[in-house]
Coordinates of C-alpha atoms and ligand atoms in Angstrom, one line a residue:
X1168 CA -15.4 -25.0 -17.1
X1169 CA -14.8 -25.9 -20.9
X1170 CA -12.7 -27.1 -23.5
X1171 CA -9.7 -26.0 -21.5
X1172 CA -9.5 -22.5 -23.2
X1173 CA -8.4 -20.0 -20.3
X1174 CA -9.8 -16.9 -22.3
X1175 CA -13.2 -19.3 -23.0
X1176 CA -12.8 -20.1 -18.8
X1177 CA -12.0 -16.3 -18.0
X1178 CA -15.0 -14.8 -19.8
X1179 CA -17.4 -17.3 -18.4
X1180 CA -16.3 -16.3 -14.8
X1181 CA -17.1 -12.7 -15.9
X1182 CA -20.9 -13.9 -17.1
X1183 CA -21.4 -15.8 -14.4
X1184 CA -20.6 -12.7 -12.1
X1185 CA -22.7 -10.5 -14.3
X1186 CA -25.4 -12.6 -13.9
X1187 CA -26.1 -10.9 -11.1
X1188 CA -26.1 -7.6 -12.2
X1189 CA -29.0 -6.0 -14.4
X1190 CA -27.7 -5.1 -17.9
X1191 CA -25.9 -1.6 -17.8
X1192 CA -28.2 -1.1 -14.4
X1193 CA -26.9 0.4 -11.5
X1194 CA -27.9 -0.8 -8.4
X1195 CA -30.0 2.1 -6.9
X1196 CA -29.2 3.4 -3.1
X1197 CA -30.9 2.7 -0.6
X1198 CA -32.3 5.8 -0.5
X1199 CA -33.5 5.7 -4.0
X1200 CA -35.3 2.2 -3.4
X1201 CA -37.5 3.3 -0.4
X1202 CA -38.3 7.1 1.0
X1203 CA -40.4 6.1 3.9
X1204 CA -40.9 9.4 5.8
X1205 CA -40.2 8.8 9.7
X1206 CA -41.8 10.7 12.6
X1207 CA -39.3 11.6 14.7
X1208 CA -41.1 13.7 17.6
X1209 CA -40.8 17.1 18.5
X1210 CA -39.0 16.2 22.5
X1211 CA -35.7 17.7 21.7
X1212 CA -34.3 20.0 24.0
X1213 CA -32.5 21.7 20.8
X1214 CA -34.1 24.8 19.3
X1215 CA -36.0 24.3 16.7
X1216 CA -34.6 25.2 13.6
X1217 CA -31.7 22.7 14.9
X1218 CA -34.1 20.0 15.1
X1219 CA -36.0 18.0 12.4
X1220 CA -39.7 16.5 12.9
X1221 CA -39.2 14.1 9.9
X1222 CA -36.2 11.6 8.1
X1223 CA -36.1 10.2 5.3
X1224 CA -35.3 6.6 6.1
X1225 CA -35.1 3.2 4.0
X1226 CA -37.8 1.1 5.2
X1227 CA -36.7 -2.5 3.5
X1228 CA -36.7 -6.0 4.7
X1229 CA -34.1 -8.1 5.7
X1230 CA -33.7 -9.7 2.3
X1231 CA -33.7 -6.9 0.3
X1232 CA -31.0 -5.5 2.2
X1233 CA -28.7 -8.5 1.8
X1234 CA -29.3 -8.9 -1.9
X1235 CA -28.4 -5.1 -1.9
X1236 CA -24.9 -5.3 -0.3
X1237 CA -24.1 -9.0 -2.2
X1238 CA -25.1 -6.7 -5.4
X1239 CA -22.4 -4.2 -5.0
X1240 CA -20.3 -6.5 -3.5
X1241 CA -20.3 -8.0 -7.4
X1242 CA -20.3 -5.1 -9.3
X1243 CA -16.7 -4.5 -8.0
X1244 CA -13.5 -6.8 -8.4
X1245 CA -11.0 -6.9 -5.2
X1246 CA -8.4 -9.2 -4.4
X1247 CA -10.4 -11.5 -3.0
X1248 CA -12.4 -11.7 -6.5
X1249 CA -9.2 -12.5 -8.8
X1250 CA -5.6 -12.0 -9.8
X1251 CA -4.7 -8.1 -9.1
X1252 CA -1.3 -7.6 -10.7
X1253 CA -1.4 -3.5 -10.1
X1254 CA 2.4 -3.0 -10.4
X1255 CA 4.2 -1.6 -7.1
X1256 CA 1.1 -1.8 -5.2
X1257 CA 1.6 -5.6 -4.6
X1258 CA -2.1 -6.2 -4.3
X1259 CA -2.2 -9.8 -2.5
X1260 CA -4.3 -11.9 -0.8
X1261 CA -5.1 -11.3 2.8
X1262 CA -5.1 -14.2 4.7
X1263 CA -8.1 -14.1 6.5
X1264 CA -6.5 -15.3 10.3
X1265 CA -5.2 -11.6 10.6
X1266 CA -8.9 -10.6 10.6
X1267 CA -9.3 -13.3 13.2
X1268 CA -6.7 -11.5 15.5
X1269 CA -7.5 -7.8 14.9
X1270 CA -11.3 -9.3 16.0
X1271 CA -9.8 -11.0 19.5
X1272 CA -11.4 -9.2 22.7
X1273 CA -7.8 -8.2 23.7
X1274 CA -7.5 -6.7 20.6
X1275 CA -10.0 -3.7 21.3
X1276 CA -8.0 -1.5 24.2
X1277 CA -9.1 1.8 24.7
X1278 CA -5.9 4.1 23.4
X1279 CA -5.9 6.0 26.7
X1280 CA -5.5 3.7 28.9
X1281 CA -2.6 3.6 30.6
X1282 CA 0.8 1.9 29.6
X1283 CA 0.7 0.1 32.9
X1284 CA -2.8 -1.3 31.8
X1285 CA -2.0 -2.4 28.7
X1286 CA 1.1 -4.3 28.9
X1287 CA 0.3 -7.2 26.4
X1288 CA -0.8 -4.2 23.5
X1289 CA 3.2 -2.7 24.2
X1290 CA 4.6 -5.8 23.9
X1291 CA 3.1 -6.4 20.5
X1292 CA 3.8 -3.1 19.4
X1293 CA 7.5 -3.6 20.6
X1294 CA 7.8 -6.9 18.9
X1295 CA 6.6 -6.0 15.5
X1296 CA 9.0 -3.0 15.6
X1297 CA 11.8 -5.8 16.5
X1298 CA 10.6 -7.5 13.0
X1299 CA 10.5 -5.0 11.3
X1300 CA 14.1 -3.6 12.7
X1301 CA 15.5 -6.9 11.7
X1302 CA 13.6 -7.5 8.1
X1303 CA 15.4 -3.8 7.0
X1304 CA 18.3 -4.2 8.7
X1305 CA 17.6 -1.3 10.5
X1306 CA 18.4 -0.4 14.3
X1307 CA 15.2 1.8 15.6
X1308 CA 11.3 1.5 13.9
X1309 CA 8.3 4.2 14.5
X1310 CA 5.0 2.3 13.9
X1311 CA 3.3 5.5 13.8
X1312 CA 2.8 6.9 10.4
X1313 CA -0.3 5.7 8.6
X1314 CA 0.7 5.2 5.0
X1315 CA 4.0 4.7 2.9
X1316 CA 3.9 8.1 1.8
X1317 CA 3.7 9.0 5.2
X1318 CA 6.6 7.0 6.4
X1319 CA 8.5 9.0 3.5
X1320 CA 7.4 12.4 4.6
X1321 CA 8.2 11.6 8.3
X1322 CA 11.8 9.8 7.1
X1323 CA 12.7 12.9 5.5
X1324 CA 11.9 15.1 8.5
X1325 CA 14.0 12.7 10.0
X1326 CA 16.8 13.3 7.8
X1327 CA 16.6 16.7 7.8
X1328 CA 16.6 17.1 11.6
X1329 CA 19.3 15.3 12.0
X1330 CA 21.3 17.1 9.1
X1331 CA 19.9 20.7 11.3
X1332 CA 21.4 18.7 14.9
X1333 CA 24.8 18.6 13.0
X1334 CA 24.7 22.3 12.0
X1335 CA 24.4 21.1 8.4
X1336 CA 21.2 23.2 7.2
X1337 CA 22.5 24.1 4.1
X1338 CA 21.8 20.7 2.7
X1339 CA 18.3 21.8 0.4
X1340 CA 18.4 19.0 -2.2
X1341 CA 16.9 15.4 -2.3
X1342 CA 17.7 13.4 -5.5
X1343 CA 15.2 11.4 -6.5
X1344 CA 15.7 9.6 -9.8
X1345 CA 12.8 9.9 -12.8
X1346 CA 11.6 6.5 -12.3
X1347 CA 10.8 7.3 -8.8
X1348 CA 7.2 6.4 -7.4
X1349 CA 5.6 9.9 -7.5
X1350 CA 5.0 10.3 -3.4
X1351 CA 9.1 10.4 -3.3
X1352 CA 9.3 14.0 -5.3
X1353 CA 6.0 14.8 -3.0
X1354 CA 7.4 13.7 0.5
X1355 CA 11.0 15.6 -0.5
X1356 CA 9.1 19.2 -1.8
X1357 CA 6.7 18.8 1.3
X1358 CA 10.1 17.8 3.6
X1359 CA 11.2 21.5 2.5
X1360 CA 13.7 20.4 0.1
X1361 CA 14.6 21.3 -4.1
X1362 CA 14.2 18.3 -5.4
X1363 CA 17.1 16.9 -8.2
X1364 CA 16.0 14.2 -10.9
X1365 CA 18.0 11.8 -11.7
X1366 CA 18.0 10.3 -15.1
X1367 CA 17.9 6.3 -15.4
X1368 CA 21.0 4.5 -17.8
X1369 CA 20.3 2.1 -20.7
X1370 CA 19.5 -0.4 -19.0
X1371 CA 17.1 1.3 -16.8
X1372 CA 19.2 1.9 -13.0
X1373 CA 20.6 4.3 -11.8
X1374 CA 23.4 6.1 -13.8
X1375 CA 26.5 6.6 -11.5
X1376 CA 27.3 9.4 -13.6
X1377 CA 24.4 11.6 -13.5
X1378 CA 24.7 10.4 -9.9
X1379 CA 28.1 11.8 -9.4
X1380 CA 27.0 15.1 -10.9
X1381 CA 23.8 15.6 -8.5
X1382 CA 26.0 14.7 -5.1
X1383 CA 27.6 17.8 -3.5
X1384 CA 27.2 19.2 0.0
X1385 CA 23.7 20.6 -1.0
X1386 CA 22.6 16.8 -1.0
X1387 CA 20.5 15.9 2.1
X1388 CA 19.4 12.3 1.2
X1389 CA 19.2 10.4 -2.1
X1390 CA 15.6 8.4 -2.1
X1391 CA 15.8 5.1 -4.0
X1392 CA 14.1 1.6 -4.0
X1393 CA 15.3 -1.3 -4.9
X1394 CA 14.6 -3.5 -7.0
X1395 CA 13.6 -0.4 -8.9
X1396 CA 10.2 0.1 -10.0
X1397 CA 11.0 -1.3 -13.3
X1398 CA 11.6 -4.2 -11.3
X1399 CA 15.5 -4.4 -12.0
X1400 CA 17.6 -4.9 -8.8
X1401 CA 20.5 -1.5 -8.3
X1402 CA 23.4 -3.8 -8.6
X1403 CA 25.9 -0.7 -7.6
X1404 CA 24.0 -0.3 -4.6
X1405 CA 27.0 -0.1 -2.3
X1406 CA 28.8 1.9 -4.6
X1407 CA 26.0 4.4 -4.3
X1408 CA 25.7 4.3 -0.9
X1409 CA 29.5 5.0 -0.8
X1410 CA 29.1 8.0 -3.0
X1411 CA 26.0 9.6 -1.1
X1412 CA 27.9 8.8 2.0
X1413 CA 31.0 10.3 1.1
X1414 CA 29.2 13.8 0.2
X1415 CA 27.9 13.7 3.9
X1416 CA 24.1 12.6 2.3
X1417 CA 21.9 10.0 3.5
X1418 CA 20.0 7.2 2.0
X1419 CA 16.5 6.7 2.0
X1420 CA 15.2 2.9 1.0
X1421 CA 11.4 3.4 -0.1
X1422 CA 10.5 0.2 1.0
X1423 CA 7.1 -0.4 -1.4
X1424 CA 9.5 -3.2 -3.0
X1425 CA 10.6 -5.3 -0.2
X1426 CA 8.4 -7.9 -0.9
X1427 CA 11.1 -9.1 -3.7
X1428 CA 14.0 -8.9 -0.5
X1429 CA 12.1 -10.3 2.3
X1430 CA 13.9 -13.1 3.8
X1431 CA 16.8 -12.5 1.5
X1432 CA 18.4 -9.7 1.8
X1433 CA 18.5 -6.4 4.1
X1434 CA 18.3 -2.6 2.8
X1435 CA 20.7 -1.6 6.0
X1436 CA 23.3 -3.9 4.8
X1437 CA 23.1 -2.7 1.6
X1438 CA 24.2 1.1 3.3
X1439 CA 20.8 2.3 3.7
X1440 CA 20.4 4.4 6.4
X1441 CA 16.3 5.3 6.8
X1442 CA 13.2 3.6 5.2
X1443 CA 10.0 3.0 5.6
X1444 CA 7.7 -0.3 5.7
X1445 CA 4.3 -0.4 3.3
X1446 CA 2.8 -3.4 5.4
X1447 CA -0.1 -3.5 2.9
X1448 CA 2.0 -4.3 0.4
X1449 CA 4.8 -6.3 1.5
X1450 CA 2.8 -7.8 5.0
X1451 CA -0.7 -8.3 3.4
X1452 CA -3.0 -6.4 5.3
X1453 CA -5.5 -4.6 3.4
X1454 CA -5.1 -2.2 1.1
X1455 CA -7.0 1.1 2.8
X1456 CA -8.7 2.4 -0.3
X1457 CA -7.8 5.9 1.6
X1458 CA -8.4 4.3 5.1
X1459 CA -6.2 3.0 7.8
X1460 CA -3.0 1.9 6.8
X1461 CA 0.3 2.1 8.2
X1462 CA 4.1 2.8 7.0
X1463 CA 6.4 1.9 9.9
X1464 CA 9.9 3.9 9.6
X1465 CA 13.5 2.6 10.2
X1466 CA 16.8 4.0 10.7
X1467 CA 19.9 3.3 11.7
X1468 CA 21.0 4.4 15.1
X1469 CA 23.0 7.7 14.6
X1470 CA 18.8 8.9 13.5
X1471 CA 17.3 7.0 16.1
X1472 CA 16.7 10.0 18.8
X1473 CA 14.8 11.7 15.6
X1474 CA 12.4 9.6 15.9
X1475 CA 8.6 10.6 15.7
X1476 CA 7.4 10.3 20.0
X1477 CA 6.6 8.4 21.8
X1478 CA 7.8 5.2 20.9
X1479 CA 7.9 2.2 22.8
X1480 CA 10.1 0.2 24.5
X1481 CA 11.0 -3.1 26.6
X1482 CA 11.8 -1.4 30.1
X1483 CA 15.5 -2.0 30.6
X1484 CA 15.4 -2.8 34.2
X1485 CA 12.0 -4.6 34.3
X1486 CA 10.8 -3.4 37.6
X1487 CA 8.0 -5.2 38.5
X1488 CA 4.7 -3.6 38.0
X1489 CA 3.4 -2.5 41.6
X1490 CA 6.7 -0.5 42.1
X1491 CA 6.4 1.5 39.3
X1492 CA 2.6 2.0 39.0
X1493 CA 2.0 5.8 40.2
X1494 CA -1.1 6.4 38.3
X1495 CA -3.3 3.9 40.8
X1496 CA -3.8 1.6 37.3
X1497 CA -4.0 -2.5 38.2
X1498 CA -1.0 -3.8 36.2
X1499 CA -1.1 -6.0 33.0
X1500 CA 2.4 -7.5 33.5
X1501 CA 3.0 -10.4 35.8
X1502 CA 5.6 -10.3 38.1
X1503 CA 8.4 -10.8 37.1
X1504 CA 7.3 -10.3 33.3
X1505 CA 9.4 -7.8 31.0
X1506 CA 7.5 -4.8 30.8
X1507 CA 6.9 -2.0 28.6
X1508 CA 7.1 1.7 28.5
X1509 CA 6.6 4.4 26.3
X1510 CA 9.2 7.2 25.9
X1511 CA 10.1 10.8 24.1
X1512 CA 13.4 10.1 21.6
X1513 CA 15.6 12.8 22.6
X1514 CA 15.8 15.2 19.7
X1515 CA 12.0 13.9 18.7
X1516 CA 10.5 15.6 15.2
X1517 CA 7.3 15.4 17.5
X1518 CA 4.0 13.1 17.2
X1519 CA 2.8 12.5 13.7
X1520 CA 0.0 10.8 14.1
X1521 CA -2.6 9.9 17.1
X1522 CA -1.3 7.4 19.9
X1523 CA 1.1 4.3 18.1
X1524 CA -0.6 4.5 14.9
X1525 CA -3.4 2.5 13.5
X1526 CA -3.1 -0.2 15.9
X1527 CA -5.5 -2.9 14.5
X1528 CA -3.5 -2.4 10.7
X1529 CA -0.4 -3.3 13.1
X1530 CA -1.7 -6.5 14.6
X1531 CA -2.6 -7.8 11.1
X1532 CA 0.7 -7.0 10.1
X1533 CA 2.5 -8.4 13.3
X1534 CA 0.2 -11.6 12.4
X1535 CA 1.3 -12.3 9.6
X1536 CA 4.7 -11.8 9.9
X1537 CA 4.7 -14.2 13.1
X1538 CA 3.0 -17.2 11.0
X1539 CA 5.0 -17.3 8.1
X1540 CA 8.1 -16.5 10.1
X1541 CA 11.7 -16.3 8.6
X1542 CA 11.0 -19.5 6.3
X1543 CA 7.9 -17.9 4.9
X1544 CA 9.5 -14.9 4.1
X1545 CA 12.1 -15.9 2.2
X1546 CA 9.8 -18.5 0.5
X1547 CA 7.4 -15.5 -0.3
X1548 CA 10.1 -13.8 -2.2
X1549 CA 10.9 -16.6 -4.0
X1550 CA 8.0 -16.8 -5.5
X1551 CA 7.2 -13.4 -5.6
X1552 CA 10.0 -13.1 -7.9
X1553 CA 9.5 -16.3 -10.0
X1554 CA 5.7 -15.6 -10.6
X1555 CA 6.9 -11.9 -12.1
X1556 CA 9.3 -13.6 -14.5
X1557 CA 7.1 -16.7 -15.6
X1558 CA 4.7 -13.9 -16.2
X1559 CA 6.6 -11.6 -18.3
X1560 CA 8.2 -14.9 -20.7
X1561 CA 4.5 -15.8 -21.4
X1562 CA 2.8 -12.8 -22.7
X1563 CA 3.5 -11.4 -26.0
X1564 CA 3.7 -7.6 -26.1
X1565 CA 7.0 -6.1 -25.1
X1566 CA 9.3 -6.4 -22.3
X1567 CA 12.0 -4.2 -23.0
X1568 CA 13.9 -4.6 -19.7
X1569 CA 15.3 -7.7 -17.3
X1570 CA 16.0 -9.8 -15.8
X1571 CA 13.3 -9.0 -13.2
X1572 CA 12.8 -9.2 -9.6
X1573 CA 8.9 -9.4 -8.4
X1574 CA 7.7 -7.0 -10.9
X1575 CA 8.2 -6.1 -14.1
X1576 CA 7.0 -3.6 -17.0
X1577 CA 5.7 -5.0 -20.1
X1578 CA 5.4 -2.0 -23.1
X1579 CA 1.7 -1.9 -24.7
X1580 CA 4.0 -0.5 -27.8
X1581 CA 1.3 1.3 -30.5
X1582 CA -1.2 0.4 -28.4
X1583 CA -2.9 2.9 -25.9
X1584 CA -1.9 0.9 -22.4
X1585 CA -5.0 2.3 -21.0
X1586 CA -7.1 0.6 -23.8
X1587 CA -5.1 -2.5 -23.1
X1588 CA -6.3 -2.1 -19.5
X1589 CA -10.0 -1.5 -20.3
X1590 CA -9.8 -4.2 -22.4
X1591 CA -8.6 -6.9 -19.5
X1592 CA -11.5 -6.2 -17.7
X1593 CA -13.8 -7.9 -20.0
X1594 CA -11.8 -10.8 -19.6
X1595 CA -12.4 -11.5 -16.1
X1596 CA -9.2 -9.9 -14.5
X1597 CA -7.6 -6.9 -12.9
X1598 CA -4.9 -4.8 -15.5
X1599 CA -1.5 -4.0 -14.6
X1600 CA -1.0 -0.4 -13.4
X1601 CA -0.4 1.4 -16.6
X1602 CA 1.4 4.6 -18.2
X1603 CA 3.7 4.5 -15.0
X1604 CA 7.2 4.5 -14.6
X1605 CA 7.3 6.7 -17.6
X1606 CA 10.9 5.7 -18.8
X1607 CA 8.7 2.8 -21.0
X1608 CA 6.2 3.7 -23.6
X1609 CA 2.6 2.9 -22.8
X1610 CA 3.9 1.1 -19.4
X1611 CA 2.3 -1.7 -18.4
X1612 CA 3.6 -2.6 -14.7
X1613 CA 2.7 -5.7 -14.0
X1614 CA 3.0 -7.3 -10.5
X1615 CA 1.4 -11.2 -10.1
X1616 CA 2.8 -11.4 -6.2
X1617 CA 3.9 -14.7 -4.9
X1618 CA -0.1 -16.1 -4.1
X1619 CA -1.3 -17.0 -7.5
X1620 CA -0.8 -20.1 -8.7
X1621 CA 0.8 -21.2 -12.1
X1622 CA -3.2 -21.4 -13.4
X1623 CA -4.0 -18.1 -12.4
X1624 CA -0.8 -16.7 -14.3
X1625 CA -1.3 -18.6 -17.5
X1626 CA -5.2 -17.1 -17.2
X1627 CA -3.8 -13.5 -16.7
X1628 CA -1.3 -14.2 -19.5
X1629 CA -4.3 -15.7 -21.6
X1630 CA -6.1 -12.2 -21.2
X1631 CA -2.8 -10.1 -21.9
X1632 CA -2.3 -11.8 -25.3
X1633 CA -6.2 -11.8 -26.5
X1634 CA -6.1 -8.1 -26.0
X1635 CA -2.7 -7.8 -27.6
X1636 CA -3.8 -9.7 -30.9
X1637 CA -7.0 -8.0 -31.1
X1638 CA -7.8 -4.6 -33.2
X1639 CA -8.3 -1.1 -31.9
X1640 CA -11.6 -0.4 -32.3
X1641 CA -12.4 -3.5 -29.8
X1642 CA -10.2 -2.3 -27.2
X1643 CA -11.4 1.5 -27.8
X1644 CA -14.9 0.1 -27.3
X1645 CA -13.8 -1.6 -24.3
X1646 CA -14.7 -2.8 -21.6
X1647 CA -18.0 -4.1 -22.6
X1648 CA -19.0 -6.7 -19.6
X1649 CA -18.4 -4.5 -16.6
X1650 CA -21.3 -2.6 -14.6
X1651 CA -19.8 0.4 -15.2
X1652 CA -18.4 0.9 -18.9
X1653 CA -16.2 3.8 -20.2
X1654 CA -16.4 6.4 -17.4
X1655 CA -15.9 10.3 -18.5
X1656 CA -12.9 10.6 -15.8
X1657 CA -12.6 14.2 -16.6
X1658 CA -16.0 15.4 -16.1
X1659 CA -16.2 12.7 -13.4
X1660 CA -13.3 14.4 -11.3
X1661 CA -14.6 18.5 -12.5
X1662 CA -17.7 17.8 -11.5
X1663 CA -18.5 15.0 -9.1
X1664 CA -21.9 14.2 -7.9
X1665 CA -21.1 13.7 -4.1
X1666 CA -25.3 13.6 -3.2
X1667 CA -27.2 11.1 -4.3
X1668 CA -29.9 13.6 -4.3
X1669 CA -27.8 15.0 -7.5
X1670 CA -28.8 12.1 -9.2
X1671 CA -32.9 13.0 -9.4
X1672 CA -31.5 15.4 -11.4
Ligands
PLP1422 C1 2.9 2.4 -3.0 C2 4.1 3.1 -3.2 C3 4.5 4.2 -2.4 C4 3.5 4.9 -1.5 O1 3.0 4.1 -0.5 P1 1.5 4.3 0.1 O2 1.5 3.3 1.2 O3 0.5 3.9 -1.0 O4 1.3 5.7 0.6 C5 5.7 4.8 -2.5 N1 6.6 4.3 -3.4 C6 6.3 3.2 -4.2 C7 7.4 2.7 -5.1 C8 5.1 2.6 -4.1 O5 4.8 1.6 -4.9

């Protein structure tokens, strides 16, 4: 690489990437590259319009299968391609050791065994939820729902059973204020509530006034995060959690933002009483793309016996295992070992989701946590938060809020942010979430996380001020270097092509 130029060193990244790729090519399926019809023989017992004498199969070689995944494997960017800064998704880097776990023999138990059987899976589980229970502050953590917005859905229900236990059913409102991530308004109307929005102040937090206007004894919870999704820490958070409290409401911590607190400070000490975790976000495991994940829940103790069931627990008398074993099962823990047991919370909203969760997602999670331990934590934050704000003082469109905790939202001003973003691309890295929260014209939420390095920042800021000093019509045109270029999203999501056979067509 060159003459030192970071847009001259960004760009030849991107050609050396496209290299690979023919010009404006797609690389065909499988399918498409070879038809070879199979016999398949006519011995099935099935009847025969049930059964097929022929497939269509791919006959390739060994190489032209491997140069077809490394293809596509290039026509797309991922984390492990380049800086990511999507805003409030905190898109890092995975380490690659929690792979190396989630692979260990141990690692694969059947999820019916028996708790007795699987003694060293319950410990983890009961562990992590310690971590986690002590990261938020919080008293009690479900591992079982399989997203954020699922921990959010499943914390409401929470709330709302507990608020029912108390004889308090008339609460019907959630407040969520306008800058809220949009799964908040979702997870309150799904909870059953009328959701109230609350506007934002001057300065972009919450405005204790509005605030004071929404509480009554309608409120069932207020949902906030903090920092906020403009990045901007709720310094009045104690006050708020006075005011909810004092109208009988409770206060939900969306926890997509702890990766600025971690190690640092605790949403149950701030008078939070229920959150949940996203550990792809703040724990690096993978993003799902729609797959596995998992958002953990915590609460304080008065919710505790809400909890989704079962959960799991260390056994308080720690009966050895032969005593206890009634199901004939040879026992995992040693004698004399704690052991571990599941059980149903006693008011429980019920199971949301299969056995503990997505258990693999969990260990990856419990991984990482354990290696960087408290240290790491509170070092990840650090830089979490000094990466954002070295970030936003070197790039030259707008930043008309701060100061900043690991985020923060840069304004694309005249500009269209999506062209902005389209426009990034052909510079060899990922654009900032845009048009979101909509409080800042043409948003652009930008989110470095605390694993790139100073280079990597000055190369992302290098690509956010050659789009911003170039004209329209280059970013309209944009992105010129990717497989894929301007994609018709509207006729793309009307009518999708979901066969490839569509594309003979
Ligand atoms: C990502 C995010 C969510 C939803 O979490 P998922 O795990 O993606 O379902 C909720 N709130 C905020 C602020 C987020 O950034």
């Amino acid at each position: 690489m060159s003459d030192g130029d970071p847009v001259a060193d960004a760009r030849q990244v991107r050609y050396d990437q496209a290299r690979y790729v023919d010009d404006g090519q797609y690389e065909p399926l499988l399918s498409e590259k070879d038809r070879t019809r199979v016999e398949i023989g006519d011995e099935s017992p099935l009847p025969d319009d049930l059964t097929r004498d022929e497939l269509e199969l791919p006959a390739l070689s060994e190489p032209e299968l491997a140069r077809h995944y490394t293809r596509l494997s290039q026509m797309i960017y991922g984390i492990d391609s380049g800086p990511y800064p999507l805003g409030s998704c905190t898109m890092k880097y995975n380490p690659k050791f929690t792979e190396d776990v989630a692979a260990l023999p141990g690692a694969s138990v059947h999820p019916d065994r028996s708790a007795a059987s699987v003694q060293g899976t319950l410990e983890l589980l009961s562990r992590l939820q310690d971590y986690l229970g002590r990261i938020g502050g919080m008293d009690a953590v479900t591992l079982q729902p399989p997203a954020g917005a699922a921990g959010e859905f499943v914390g409401i229900r929470v709330a709302a059973a507990y608020h029912e236990h108390n004889g308090e059913d008339h609460r019907d409102e959630v407040i969520v204020p306008e800058s809220a991530h949009g799964t908040n308004f979702a997870s309150a109307a799904l909870g059953g509530y009328d959701v109230v929005s609350l506007p934002s102040d001057d300065e972009g937090r919450v405005d204790l006034e509005a605030l004071d206007a929404a509480l009554s004894e309608h409120t069932a919870a207020l949902m906030l995060t903090n920092p906020n999704t403009l990045g901007l820490f709720e310094r009045d958070i104690e006050e708020i959690a006075d005011m909810v409290h004092d109208v009988g409401g409770l206060l939900y911590y969306d926890g997509a933002n702890l990766n600025a607190l971690l190690g640092r400070a605790r949403p149950g000490d701030m008078g939070f009483d229920v959150m949940h975790y996203n550990v792809h976000k703040t724990f690096a495991t993978p993003h799902g793309g729609g797959g596995p994940g998992a958002g953990p829940v915590g609460v304080v103790d008065e919710l505790a016996p809400f909890l989704p069931a079962p959960r799991v627990r260390a056994a308080e008398d720690g009966t050895r295992a032969e005593d206890r074993n009634s199901d004939g099962d040879s026992d995992s823990a040693g004698a004399g070992e704690q052991r571990y047991e599941l059980f149903d919370p006693e008011h429980t909203i019920g199971k949301v989701h299969g056995f503990q969760g997505n258990w693999l997602v969990l260990v990856k999670a419990f991984a990482y946590i354990a290696r960087l331990g408290d240290e790491g934590l509170a070092d990840a934050s650090a830089k979490a938060v000094l990466n954002a704000n070295y970030l936003a003082s070197q790039i030259e469109f707008g930043v008309p809020y701060g100061p900043f905790h690991h985020e923060f939202v840069a304004s694309a001003g005249e500009r269209d942010a999506a062209d902005v973003a389209k426009r990034m691309l052909d510079y060899g890295v990922h654009p900032p979430t845009t048009k979101w929260p909509e409080i800042v014209p043409e948003a652009l939420m930008t989110e470095p996380t605390e694993v790139e390095s100073k280079d990597t920042l000055d190369r992302l800021a290098a690509a956010f001020n050659a789009v911003a000093r170039e004209d329209d019509e280059t970013l309209a045109d944009a992105p010129e270097r990717t497989t894929a270029r301007r994609i018709d999203q509207t006729s793309a999501a009307r009518s999708p092509r979901l066969s490839w056979h569509e594309l003979d067509d």
